[in-house]
Amino acid sequence: MFKKSLLATVVVGLPAFVFTAQADDSSDDPLEHISVYATRQPQPVHQILSSVTVLDREQIEQAQVSDVPALLRQVAGVQISRSGGKGQTNTVFLRGGSAGHTLVLIDGVRTGSATLGYASLAELSLQQIEQIEVIKGPKAALYGSDALAGVIAITTRKADNTSVQLKTGRYQSHEADIATSQQYGDLKVRTNLGWSDSEGFDVRPGTQADKDGFDQRYGKLGAEYNTAYGVWSADHNVLRSRGQYDFDPAWGPGADQVETKTSQSRLGWALDGEKASQKLSISHNQTEDLNWGEDSPATLFETERHELDYQYSRQLTQSLTALTGVNWYQEDVSDSDLGYDVDSRINKAIFAGVSYQSGAWLADVTGRHDKQSQYGHSNTYELGLGYQLTNELLVRASRSSAFKAPSFNDLYYPFSGNADLAPETATSDELGLRYRAGDLQIESSIYQQNVNNLIQWAPAADGNWVPQNVGEAKIKGAELSVSHNWQQLHQQVAYSYTDAKDEATDAPLIKRSKHTVHWQGAYQWQDWRVFVTSDYQSDFQTGDFATPQLGGYTLWGAGVSYELSNELQISAKADNLTNKDYLYLPGYATAGAEWSLRLHWTPDF
């Protein structure tokens, strides 16, 4: 059960004017977003019975942040940890879960390393992204393994015109990008090409006296063809082309460079009828990480994933809609250099659900069955119930379950794998309020999640440290997000409280702060837009014996943009304005005061 004091804190935190503000027609609401992945069907966010934050292309450009992790930290419930600056290893903690507890989808396709057990977002360029959906809470009933804490669903660029961006900044950082599209009757072709590099800075002072930079190339070619028998689509993304990312390892001299490549090819078909719709996706996803150094031989980690996904939805009555589907994917790591005892696995799944909406009531029921060649069967579910107290105010409740399959490294890494590992499992409860009226949106939620069979490193009977199912974790939290426009002024606040503990020891899980706050205030005047941001993160445990705790910090930023013409915009951004000295990890430096200058051109051919 949730503590009454926690619920009271969240409810009291809602501004009093929520219950007196006048509502506008939601169809004209500029703040409304459509979620594609939260229920596997396009649906307005205000009708969804789970916590969802949608960031569209306009919001991404206005944020003027350096990379995807910096953008995600603006979302309530998201914390990040970096091993240095841009391009370095990062971890995304969604609602207190580990990196492997968040499933990353790119254009609906499961992505990430099957050896590590999660997807890295550090090198993915923001110029490749059309929209990001952060879906919080377990979503295994729709997507299977890995969606234990939630889903980050990324839609790649879908430019309807031509745009060119040039950017420069501190640490000798440079970016160039072009996105364009062309219509040929019923065929639309889209392309997106870009380059980014940075000299970087020394991320581990006192170990290797060098600058740890990166060099990226990326591109996408996609097409959509409209026929009487549905929309056919095909695309090929080189999401992170072969580039060099320098880093300083924590264990001393050795591999300190990595060459990476991530590619994805997908063929899709969608048919929408008056009462029914179908979607089919066949995809191939591949990730490569080649690590080496002056005194270390090159080691390749490679994941190849084939996936087929089909779903069928039908409106049964005016109030009831049904969803059914199948999912199949194979993960193969046989081309990796380490030689895993088992180097391939197959997952087969079926799922089904119904959605009900009548009068003020909304309800969702979803279930899924997974059969995996390594560990057997898993059943997951999600139950959601909502009631529209007024046209503007929705109260909702949900309960869901999830699981996380062990990674190939956990199971079969030479001399340290544990083939007897069982999947991590979780159950979660959530209560939420969502208010929307005109230019005002407020979302508040409280949740509790219990994670069982938590995989942690622990000594085995022979004294060697290996991954084991040794722990249970309880994660309790609260979130409050407010977004408001008043004439030329826009403000948004995202607050999250996270209490993540090991049940056996009552010790907090490492790298999780209890409190985070993001605030932004922006003012639009004619062709000018100026904004100020503030990000606060409280102290947290590190798990390091020498430095067991790191203090909290507040970072300030500011930006300005000016429309030189309808086609040309110039903008500038400053981060860490006060040159704050802070740390994500003991021994790893962070960027000081930074600046960037961007030119954005949308020619009208």
Coordinates of C-alpha atoms in Angstrom, one line a residue:
M1 CA 0.0 0.0 0.0
F2 CA 1.1 3.5 -0.7
K3 CA 1.8 5.7 2.3
K4 CA -0.9 8.3 2.9
S5 CA 1.7 11.0 3.5
L6 CA 3.2 10.4 0.1
L7 CA -0.2 10.6 -1.6
A8 CA -1.0 13.8 0.3
T9 CA 2.2 15.4 -0.7
V10 CA 1.5 14.9 -4.4
V11 CA -2.1 16.0 -4.2
V12 CA -1.3 19.1 -2.2
G13 CA 1.5 19.8 -4.8
L14 CA -1.2 20.4 -7.5
P15 CA -1.9 24.1 -7.9
A16 CA -5.2 25.1 -6.5
F17 CA -6.2 26.8 -9.7
V18 CA -6.4 23.3 -11.4
F19 CA -9.9 22.9 -10.2
T20 CA -11.1 26.3 -11.2
A21 CA -9.5 26.8 -14.6
Q22 CA -11.8 27.0 -17.6
A23 CA -11.3 24.3 -20.2
D24 CA -10.9 24.9 -23.9
D25 CA -11.8 22.5 -26.8
S26 CA -9.2 19.8 -26.6
S27 CA -9.0 19.5 -30.4
D28 CA -7.5 23.0 -30.5
D29 CA -5.0 22.4 -27.7
P30 CA -1.5 23.0 -28.9
L31 CA -0.1 20.9 -26.0
E32 CA -1.9 17.8 -27.1
H33 CA 0.3 14.8 -28.2
I34 CA -0.5 11.5 -29.8
S35 CA 1.2 8.4 -28.4
V36 CA 1.9 5.6 -30.8
Y37 CA 3.5 3.0 -28.5
A38 CA 1.9 3.3 -25.1
T39 CA -1.1 1.1 -26.1
R40 CA 0.4 0.0 -29.5
Q41 CA -2.3 2.2 -31.2
P42 CA -2.3 5.9 -31.9
Q43 CA -4.1 7.5 -29.0
P44 CA -4.2 11.0 -27.4
V45 CA -2.1 11.1 -24.3
H46 CA -4.9 12.4 -22.1
Q47 CA -6.8 9.1 -22.7
I48 CA -3.9 6.8 -21.8
L49 CA -4.1 5.0 -18.5
S50 CA -0.3 5.1 -17.8
S51 CA 2.3 7.8 -17.4
V52 CA 3.5 9.0 -20.9
T53 CA 5.6 11.9 -21.9
V54 CA 5.9 12.8 -25.6
L55 CA 8.6 15.0 -27.0
D56 CA 8.1 16.1 -30.6
R57 CA 10.5 17.6 -33.1
E58 CA 9.6 21.2 -32.2
Q59 CA 10.3 20.5 -28.5
I60 CA 13.6 18.8 -29.3
E61 CA 14.8 21.8 -31.3
Q62 CA 13.7 24.3 -28.8
A63 CA 15.5 22.5 -25.9
Q64 CA 18.9 23.0 -27.7
V65 CA 20.4 20.2 -25.6
S66 CA 23.6 18.4 -26.6
D67 CA 22.4 14.8 -26.7
V68 CA 19.5 12.4 -26.0
P69 CA 20.4 11.8 -22.2
A70 CA 20.4 15.6 -21.6
L71 CA 16.9 15.8 -23.2
L72 CA 15.6 12.8 -21.2
R73 CA 16.7 14.3 -17.9
Q74 CA 13.9 16.9 -18.4
V75 CA 11.3 14.2 -18.0
A76 CA 10.0 13.4 -14.5
G77 CA 11.1 10.0 -13.4
V78 CA 14.3 9.9 -15.5
Q79 CA 17.8 10.1 -14.0
I80 CA 21.1 9.8 -16.0
S81 CA 24.6 8.9 -15.0
R82 CA 27.6 9.7 -17.3
S83 CA 31.2 8.4 -17.5
G84 CA 32.4 11.7 -18.8
G85 CA 31.0 14.0 -21.5
K86 CA 29.0 13.7 -24.7
G87 CA 29.6 10.4 -26.5
Q88 CA 30.8 8.6 -23.3
T89 CA 29.1 5.7 -21.6
N90 CA 25.8 6.7 -19.9
T91 CA 23.1 5.0 -17.9
V92 CA 19.4 5.9 -17.9
F93 CA 17.5 5.1 -14.7
L94 CA 13.8 5.2 -15.4
R95 CA 11.8 5.2 -12.1
G96 CA 14.7 3.8 -10.2
G97 CA 15.2 0.8 -12.5
S98 CA 18.6 -0.2 -13.9
A99 CA 19.7 0.4 -17.5
G100 CA 18.5 -3.1 -18.5
H101 CA 15.1 -2.4 -17.1
T102 CA 14.2 0.1 -19.9
L103 CA 13.3 -1.2 -23.4
V104 CA 14.4 1.0 -26.2
L105 CA 12.4 0.9 -29.5
I106 CA 13.5 2.6 -32.7
D107 CA 10.7 2.9 -35.2
G108 CA 9.0 0.1 -33.2
V109 CA 12.0 -2.2 -33.4
R110 CA 13.7 -3.7 -30.3
T111 CA 17.3 -2.4 -30.2
G112 CA 20.3 -2.7 -28.0
S113 CA 23.1 -5.0 -27.1
A114 CA 22.1 -8.6 -26.1
T115 CA 25.6 -9.0 -24.5
L116 CA 25.3 -6.0 -22.2
G117 CA 21.5 -6.3 -21.9
Y118 CA 20.6 -2.7 -22.7
A119 CA 20.7 0.0 -25.4
S120 CA 23.1 2.9 -25.2
L121 CA 21.6 6.3 -26.0
A122 CA 24.8 8.4 -25.6
E123 CA 25.8 8.5 -29.3
L124 CA 22.4 8.7 -30.9
S125 CA 22.1 12.1 -32.5
L126 CA 19.1 14.3 -31.8
Q127 CA 19.0 15.2 -35.5
Q128 CA 17.9 11.6 -36.2
I129 CA 14.8 11.9 -34.1
E130 CA 11.3 13.0 -35.0
Q131 CA 9.7 12.1 -31.6
I132 CA 10.4 10.4 -28.3
E133 CA 7.9 8.7 -26.1
V134 CA 8.9 8.0 -22.5
I135 CA 6.4 5.4 -21.3
K136 CA 6.8 4.9 -17.5
G137 CA 5.9 1.7 -15.7
P138 CA 6.1 -2.0 -16.8
K139 CA 5.0 -2.6 -20.4
A140 CA 6.0 -6.3 -20.7
A141 CA 2.3 -7.2 -21.5
L142 CA 2.8 -5.3 -24.8
Y143 CA 6.5 -5.7 -25.4
G144 CA 7.9 -8.6 -23.4
S145 CA 11.4 -8.7 -21.8
D146 CA 13.3 -5.6 -20.8
A147 CA 10.3 -3.3 -20.3
L148 CA 10.4 -3.7 -16.5
A149 CA 10.7 0.0 -15.7
G150 CA 9.2 1.3 -18.9
V151 CA 9.9 2.0 -22.6
I152 CA 11.7 4.7 -24.5
A153 CA 10.2 4.7 -28.0
I154 CA 12.1 6.7 -30.6
T155 CA 10.6 7.6 -34.0
T156 CA 13.3 8.6 -36.6
R157 CA 13.1 11.7 -38.7
K158 CA 10.1 12.1 -41.0
A159 CA 10.9 15.4 -42.7
D160 CA 8.3 16.8 -45.0
N161 CA 10.7 19.5 -46.3
T162 CA 14.4 20.2 -46.5
S163 CA 16.3 21.4 -43.4
V164 CA 20.0 22.0 -42.9
Q165 CA 21.7 22.4 -39.5
L166 CA 25.2 23.6 -38.7
K167 CA 26.4 23.7 -35.1
T168 CA 29.6 24.4 -33.2
G169 CA 30.5 24.6 -29.5
R170 CA 33.1 24.3 -26.8
Y171 CA 35.6 21.4 -26.8
Q172 CA 36.0 21.8 -30.6
S173 CA 32.5 20.3 -31.1
H174 CA 31.0 20.4 -34.6
E175 CA 27.8 19.1 -36.2
A176 CA 26.3 19.2 -39.7
D177 CA 23.0 17.6 -40.7
I178 CA 20.6 17.6 -43.7
A179 CA 17.1 16.1 -43.8
T180 CA 14.9 16.1 -46.8
S181 CA 12.0 14.4 -48.5
Q182 CA 10.6 14.1 -52.1
Q183 CA 7.1 13.1 -53.2
Y184 CA 6.7 11.0 -56.4
G185 CA 2.9 10.4 -56.8
D186 CA 2.0 7.9 -54.1
L187 CA 5.7 7.3 -53.2
K188 CA 7.5 9.5 -50.6
V189 CA 11.2 9.2 -50.1
R190 CA 13.0 10.6 -47.1
T191 CA 16.7 10.9 -46.3
N192 CA 18.7 12.2 -43.3
L193 CA 22.5 12.5 -43.3
G194 CA 24.8 13.9 -40.6
W195 CA 28.2 14.1 -39.0
S196 CA 29.3 15.1 -35.5
D197 CA 32.6 15.2 -33.7
S198 CA 34.3 16.7 -30.6
E199 CA 37.8 16.9 -29.2
G200 CA 36.3 16.3 -25.7
F201 CA 38.1 16.6 -22.4
D202 CA 40.0 14.2 -20.1
V203 CA 37.3 12.2 -18.4
R204 CA 39.5 10.6 -15.8
P205 CA 42.1 13.1 -14.6
G206 CA 45.2 11.5 -13.2
T207 CA 45.0 8.3 -15.1
Q208 CA 45.6 8.8 -18.8
A209 CA 46.5 12.4 -19.8
D210 CA 44.4 12.6 -23.0
K211 CA 41.3 14.1 -24.4
D212 CA 38.4 11.7 -24.8
G213 CA 36.4 12.7 -27.9
F214 CA 34.3 11.1 -30.6
D215 CA 33.6 11.1 -34.3
Q216 CA 30.1 10.1 -35.6
R217 CA 28.5 9.5 -39.0
Y218 CA 24.8 8.6 -39.4
G219 CA 22.2 8.3 -42.1
K220 CA 18.7 7.1 -43.0
L221 CA 17.0 6.3 -46.2
G222 CA 13.3 5.6 -46.0
A223 CA 10.2 5.3 -48.3
E224 CA 6.5 5.1 -48.0
Y225 CA 4.2 3.8 -50.7
N226 CA 0.4 4.3 -50.5
T227 CA -1.8 1.7 -52.2
A228 CA -5.4 0.5 -52.0
Y229 CA -4.1 -2.4 -50.0
G230 CA -2.4 -0.4 -47.3
V231 CA 0.8 1.6 -46.8
W232 CA 4.1 -0.1 -47.4
S233 CA 7.2 1.4 -45.8
A234 CA 10.9 0.5 -45.9
D235 CA 13.8 2.1 -44.2
H236 CA 17.5 1.6 -43.5
N237 CA 19.1 3.4 -40.6
V238 CA 22.8 3.6 -39.9
L239 CA 21.9 5.1 -36.5
R240 CA 25.5 5.3 -35.3
S241 CA 28.0 4.7 -38.0
R242 CA 31.6 3.6 -37.5
G243 CA 33.1 6.2 -35.3
Q244 CA 35.8 6.4 -32.6
Y245 CA 34.9 7.1 -29.0
D246 CA 37.9 7.5 -26.7
F247 CA 37.4 6.6 -23.1
D248 CA 39.4 6.0 -19.9
P249 CA 38.7 2.6 -18.3
A250 CA 38.1 2.4 -14.6
W251 CA 40.5 -0.5 -14.2
G252 CA 43.7 1.3 -15.5
P253 CA 45.6 1.0 -18.8
G254 CA 44.1 -1.2 -21.4
A255 CA 41.3 -0.8 -24.0
D256 CA 40.5 2.9 -24.2
Q257 CA 38.9 3.2 -27.6
V258 CA 35.8 1.7 -29.1
E259 CA 34.6 1.7 -32.7
T260 CA 30.9 1.2 -33.0
K261 CA 28.2 0.6 -35.6
T262 CA 24.5 0.3 -35.3
S263 CA 22.3 -0.4 -38.3
Q264 CA 18.7 -1.3 -38.7
S265 CA 16.6 -2.3 -41.7
R266 CA 12.8 -2.6 -41.6
L267 CA 10.0 -3.5 -43.9
G268 CA 6.5 -2.5 -42.8
W269 CA 2.9 -2.7 -43.9
A270 CA -0.2 -1.0 -42.4
L271 CA -3.8 -1.2 -43.4
D272 CA -6.5 0.9 -41.7
G273 CA -10.1 0.2 -42.3
E274 CA -13.3 1.7 -40.9
K275 CA -13.4 -0.6 -37.9
A276 CA -10.1 -2.6 -38.1
S277 CA -6.4 -2.0 -38.6
Q278 CA -3.4 -4.3 -39.1
K279 CA 0.4 -3.7 -38.9
L280 CA 3.2 -6.0 -39.9
S281 CA 6.9 -5.3 -39.4
I282 CA 9.9 -7.4 -40.4
S283 CA 13.3 -6.0 -39.2
H284 CA 17.0 -6.7 -38.8
N285 CA 19.0 -4.9 -36.2
Q286 CA 22.8 -5.1 -35.7
T287 CA 25.1 -3.6 -33.1
E288 CA 28.9 -3.8 -33.1
D289 CA 31.4 -2.6 -30.5
L290 CA 35.1 -3.1 -31.2
N291 CA 37.2 -2.2 -28.1
W292 CA 41.0 -1.9 -28.3
G293 CA 44.0 0.0 -26.9
E294 CA 47.8 0.4 -27.3
D295 CA 48.4 -2.5 -25.0
S296 CA 45.2 -4.4 -25.5
P297 CA 44.0 -6.5 -28.5
A298 CA 40.8 -5.7 -30.3
T299 CA 37.7 -7.4 -28.9
L300 CA 34.4 -7.4 -30.9
F301 CA 31.0 -7.6 -29.2
E302 CA 28.2 -8.0 -31.8
T303 CA 24.5 -8.5 -31.6
E304 CA 22.4 -9.5 -34.6
R305 CA 18.6 -9.5 -34.1
H306 CA 15.9 -10.6 -36.5
E307 CA 12.3 -9.7 -35.5
L308 CA 8.8 -10.1 -36.8
D309 CA 5.8 -8.3 -35.3
Y310 CA 2.2 -8.4 -36.3
Q311 CA -0.9 -6.9 -34.7
Y312 CA -4.6 -6.7 -35.5
S313 CA -7.1 -4.4 -33.8
R314 CA -10.8 -4.2 -34.2
Q315 CA -13.6 -2.0 -32.8
L316 CA -16.1 -4.6 -31.5
T317 CA -18.7 -2.1 -30.3
Q318 CA -18.9 1.6 -29.9
S319 CA -17.2 1.2 -26.5
L320 CA -15.0 -1.8 -26.9
T321 CA -11.8 -2.4 -29.0
A322 CA -9.8 -5.6 -29.1
L323 CA -6.1 -6.0 -29.9
T324 CA -4.2 -9.2 -30.7
G325 CA -0.8 -9.9 -32.1
V326 CA 2.3 -12.1 -32.3
N327 CA 6.0 -11.3 -31.9
W328 CA 9.1 -13.4 -32.8
Y329 CA 12.7 -12.4 -32.5
Q330 CA 16.1 -14.1 -32.5
E331 CA 19.2 -12.7 -30.9
D332 CA 22.6 -14.0 -32.1
V333 CA 26.0 -13.1 -30.6
S334 CA 28.0 -15.8 -32.4
D335 CA 30.3 -13.2 -34.2
S336 CA 31.5 -11.8 -30.9
D337 CA 35.1 -12.7 -30.1
L338 CA 34.6 -14.1 -26.6
G339 CA 33.0 -17.4 -27.6
Y340 CA 29.8 -17.7 -25.5
D341 CA 28.7 -21.3 -24.6
V342 CA 25.3 -20.4 -26.0
D343 CA 25.3 -17.8 -28.7
S344 CA 21.7 -17.6 -29.9
R345 CA 18.2 -17.6 -28.5
I346 CA 14.7 -17.2 -29.8
N347 CA 11.7 -15.6 -28.2
K348 CA 8.1 -16.3 -29.3
A349 CA 5.1 -14.4 -27.9
I350 CA 1.4 -13.8 -28.3
F351 CA -0.5 -10.9 -26.8
A352 CA -4.1 -9.7 -26.6
G353 CA -6.0 -7.0 -24.9
V354 CA -9.3 -5.0 -24.8
S355 CA -9.9 -1.3 -24.3
Y356 CA -13.2 0.0 -23.0
Q357 CA -14.4 3.6 -23.1
S358 CA -18.0 4.6 -22.3
G359 CA -19.1 7.8 -20.6
A360 CA -16.7 8.8 -17.9
W361 CA -15.1 5.3 -17.6
L362 CA -12.0 4.0 -19.3
A363 CA -10.4 0.6 -18.9
D364 CA -7.6 -1.5 -20.4
V365 CA -6.8 -5.2 -19.9
T366 CA -3.7 -6.7 -21.7
G367 CA -1.9 -10.0 -21.4
R368 CA 1.1 -11.6 -23.0
H369 CA 2.8 -15.0 -23.1
D370 CA 6.5 -15.3 -23.9
K371 CA 8.4 -18.5 -24.6
Q372 CA 12.1 -18.1 -24.6
S373 CA 14.6 -20.8 -25.6
Q374 CA 16.9 -20.2 -22.7
Y375 CA 14.6 -19.9 -19.6
G376 CA 11.1 -21.1 -20.7
H377 CA 7.7 -19.4 -20.2
S378 CA 6.7 -16.0 -18.9
N379 CA 3.2 -14.5 -18.4
T380 CA 2.7 -10.8 -17.9
Y381 CA -0.4 -8.6 -17.6
E382 CA -1.5 -5.0 -17.3
L383 CA -4.8 -3.7 -15.9
G384 CA -5.8 0.0 -16.1
L385 CA -8.9 1.8 -14.9
G386 CA -9.7 5.5 -15.3
Y387 CA -12.6 7.8 -14.5
Q388 CA -13.2 11.3 -15.9
L389 CA -14.1 13.3 -12.9
T390 CA -14.7 16.4 -15.1
N391 CA -13.9 17.1 -18.8
E392 CA -10.5 18.3 -17.7
L393 CA -9.6 15.9 -14.8
L394 CA -8.9 12.2 -15.1
V395 CA -8.1 9.9 -12.2
R396 CA -6.5 6.5 -13.1
A397 CA -5.1 3.4 -11.5
S398 CA -3.1 0.5 -12.9
R399 CA -1.4 -2.7 -11.9
S400 CA 1.1 -4.5 -14.1
S401 CA 3.8 -7.2 -14.1
A402 CA 7.1 -7.6 -16.0
F403 CA 10.3 -9.6 -16.4
K404 CA 13.8 -9.1 -17.6
A405 CA 15.8 -11.9 -19.2
P406 CA 19.5 -12.2 -18.2
S407 CA 21.9 -10.9 -20.8
F408 CA 24.4 -13.2 -22.6
N409 CA 27.2 -11.6 -20.5
D410 CA 25.3 -12.5 -17.3
L411 CA 24.8 -16.1 -18.4
Y412 CA 27.9 -17.0 -20.4
Y413 CA 30.7 -14.5 -20.1
P414 CA 33.9 -16.5 -19.9
F415 CA 34.9 -17.3 -16.3
S416 CA 32.2 -15.1 -14.8
G417 CA 28.9 -16.1 -16.3
N418 CA 26.1 -17.9 -14.4
A419 CA 24.0 -20.1 -16.7
D420 CA 21.6 -20.8 -13.8
L421 CA 20.3 -17.3 -13.6
A422 CA 16.5 -16.8 -13.7
P423 CA 14.8 -13.7 -15.1
E424 CA 14.1 -10.7 -12.9
T425 CA 10.4 -10.2 -12.3
A426 CA 8.4 -7.3 -11.0
T427 CA 4.9 -6.1 -10.1
S428 CA 3.9 -2.5 -10.0
D429 CA 0.9 -0.4 -8.8
E430 CA 0.3 3.2 -9.8
L431 CA -2.3 6.0 -9.1
G432 CA -2.4 9.1 -11.1
L433 CA -4.2 12.4 -11.9
R434 CA -4.1 14.1 -15.2
Y435 CA -5.5 17.6 -15.8
R436 CA -5.6 19.5 -19.1
A437 CA -7.4 22.7 -19.9
G438 CA -6.4 24.9 -22.8
D439 CA -2.7 25.8 -22.4
L440 CA -2.4 24.1 -19.0
Q441 CA -1.4 20.4 -18.4
I442 CA -0.7 18.8 -15.0
E443 CA 0.2 15.2 -14.4
S444 CA 0.7 13.7 -10.9
S445 CA 1.3 10.0 -10.0
I446 CA 2.5 7.8 -7.2
Y447 CA 3.8 4.2 -7.7
Q448 CA 5.3 1.3 -6.0
Q449 CA 7.3 -1.5 -7.7
N450 CA 8.6 -4.8 -6.2
V451 CA 11.5 -6.4 -8.1
N452 CA 12.3 -10.1 -7.4
N453 CA 15.3 -12.2 -8.4
L454 CA 17.3 -9.0 -8.7
I455 CA 20.6 -9.9 -10.5
Q456 CA 23.7 -8.6 -8.7
W457 CA 27.3 -9.6 -8.5
A458 CA 28.0 -11.8 -5.5
P459 CA 30.6 -14.4 -4.4
A460 CA 29.8 -18.0 -5.5
A461 CA 30.7 -21.1 -3.6
D462 CA 34.2 -21.2 -5.1
G463 CA 34.8 -17.6 -4.0
N464 CA 34.6 -16.1 -7.5
W465 CA 32.2 -13.2 -8.0
V466 CA 29.5 -13.9 -10.6
P467 CA 26.0 -12.5 -11.3
Q468 CA 23.4 -14.1 -9.1
N469 CA 19.7 -13.8 -8.3
V470 CA 20.4 -12.6 -4.8
G471 CA 18.2 -9.5 -4.2
E472 CA 14.8 -8.0 -4.0
A473 CA 14.2 -4.3 -4.4
K474 CA 11.3 -2.1 -3.5
I475 CA 10.9 1.2 -5.4
K476 CA 8.5 3.8 -4.3
G477 CA 8.1 7.2 -6.0
A478 CA 6.0 10.2 -6.9
E479 CA 6.1 12.5 -10.0
L480 CA 4.6 15.9 -10.8
S481 CA 4.8 17.6 -14.2
V482 CA 3.3 21.0 -15.0
S483 CA 3.3 22.7 -18.3
H484 CA 1.7 26.1 -18.8
N485 CA 1.5 28.8 -21.5
W486 CA 0.3 32.3 -20.7
Q487 CA 0.5 34.8 -23.5
Q488 CA 4.2 34.8 -24.6
L489 CA 5.4 33.0 -21.4
H490 CA 5.9 29.3 -21.2
Q491 CA 6.9 27.4 -18.0
Q492 CA 7.3 23.7 -17.3
V493 CA 8.3 21.9 -14.1
A494 CA 9.1 18.2 -13.7
Y495 CA 9.7 16.9 -10.2
S496 CA 10.3 13.3 -9.1
Y497 CA 10.8 11.5 -5.8
T498 CA 12.4 8.1 -6.0
D499 CA 13.0 5.8 -3.0
A500 CA 14.8 2.7 -4.3
K501 CA 16.1 0.2 -1.7
D502 CA 17.5 -3.3 -1.4
E503 CA 14.9 -5.2 0.6
A504 CA 17.5 -7.4 2.3
T505 CA 19.8 -4.6 3.6
D506 CA 17.4 -1.6 3.5
A507 CA 20.3 0.2 1.7
P508 CA 19.5 2.5 -1.2
L509 CA 20.2 1.3 -4.7
I510 CA 23.3 3.1 -6.0
K511 CA 23.3 6.1 -8.4
R512 CA 19.6 6.9 -7.6
S513 CA 18.9 10.4 -6.2
K514 CA 15.7 10.8 -4.1
H515 CA 14.8 14.1 -5.6
T516 CA 15.2 15.6 -9.1
V517 CA 13.7 18.9 -10.4
H518 CA 13.8 20.3 -13.9
W519 CA 12.4 23.8 -14.5
Q520 CA 12.3 25.9 -17.7
G521 CA 10.9 29.4 -18.3
A522 CA 10.7 30.7 -21.8
Y523 CA 9.6 34.0 -23.3
Q524 CA 8.6 34.6 -26.9
W525 CA 8.7 38.1 -28.3
Q526 CA 8.2 38.6 -32.0
D527 CA 11.0 36.7 -33.7
W528 CA 13.0 36.2 -30.4
R529 CA 12.8 33.3 -28.0
V530 CA 14.8 33.3 -24.7
F531 CA 14.7 30.7 -22.0
V532 CA 16.4 29.7 -18.7
T533 CA 16.7 26.2 -17.3
S534 CA 17.5 24.8 -13.9
D535 CA 18.2 21.1 -13.1
Y536 CA 18.6 19.8 -9.5
Q537 CA 19.6 16.4 -8.4
S538 CA 20.0 15.4 -4.7
D539 CA 22.9 13.4 -3.2
F540 CA 23.1 9.6 -4.0
Q541 CA 25.1 6.5 -3.1
T542 CA 27.9 5.4 -5.5
G543 CA 28.8 1.9 -4.4
D544 CA 32.4 3.0 -4.4
F545 CA 34.4 2.2 -1.2
A546 CA 36.6 5.3 -1.3
T547 CA 33.7 7.7 -2.2
P548 CA 30.5 6.1 -1.0
Q549 CA 28.3 9.2 -1.5
L550 CA 28.3 12.1 -3.9
G551 CA 26.6 15.4 -3.1
G552 CA 23.7 17.0 -4.9
Y553 CA 24.0 19.8 -7.4
T554 CA 22.0 22.4 -9.4
L555 CA 22.9 23.3 -13.0
W556 CA 21.7 26.4 -14.7
G557 CA 21.4 27.0 -18.4
A558 CA 20.1 29.7 -20.8
G559 CA 19.4 29.9 -24.5
V560 CA 18.2 32.3 -27.2
S561 CA 17.0 32.0 -30.7
Y562 CA 16.1 34.5 -33.4
E563 CA 14.2 34.1 -36.7
L564 CA 16.3 35.9 -39.3
S565 CA 13.7 35.0 -41.9
N566 CA 11.0 32.4 -42.6
E567 CA 13.8 30.1 -43.7
L568 CA 16.7 30.9 -41.4
Q569 CA 17.1 30.7 -37.6
I570 CA 20.1 31.3 -35.4
S571 CA 20.3 30.1 -31.8
A572 CA 22.8 30.0 -29.0
K573 CA 22.9 27.9 -25.7
A574 CA 24.9 28.0 -22.6
D575 CA 25.0 25.1 -20.2
N576 CA 26.4 24.9 -16.6
L577 CA 26.4 28.7 -16.5
T578 CA 28.0 28.9 -13.1
N579 CA 30.8 26.4 -14.1
K580 CA 29.6 24.1 -11.3
D581 CA 32.0 21.3 -10.3
Y582 CA 30.0 18.2 -9.8
L583 CA 30.2 14.4 -10.4
Y584 CA 28.1 11.6 -11.7
L585 CA 30.7 8.9 -10.8
P586 CA 33.8 9.0 -8.5
G587 CA 36.9 9.8 -10.5
Y588 CA 35.1 10.8 -13.7
A589 CA 35.2 14.5 -14.7
T590 CA 32.2 16.4 -16.1
A591 CA 31.9 19.2 -18.5
G592 CA 32.4 22.8 -17.2
A593 CA 30.6 25.8 -18.6
E594 CA 29.7 25.1 -22.2
W595 CA 28.4 27.1 -25.2
S596 CA 27.0 26.2 -28.6
L597 CA 25.9 28.1 -31.6
R598 CA 23.5 26.7 -34.2
L599 CA 22.3 27.8 -37.7
H600 CA 19.1 26.2 -38.9
W601 CA 18.0 26.6 -42.6
T602 CA 14.8 25.4 -44.1
P603 CA 15.0 26.5 -47.8
D604 CA 11.7 26.9 -49.7
F605 CA 12.5 25.2 -53.0

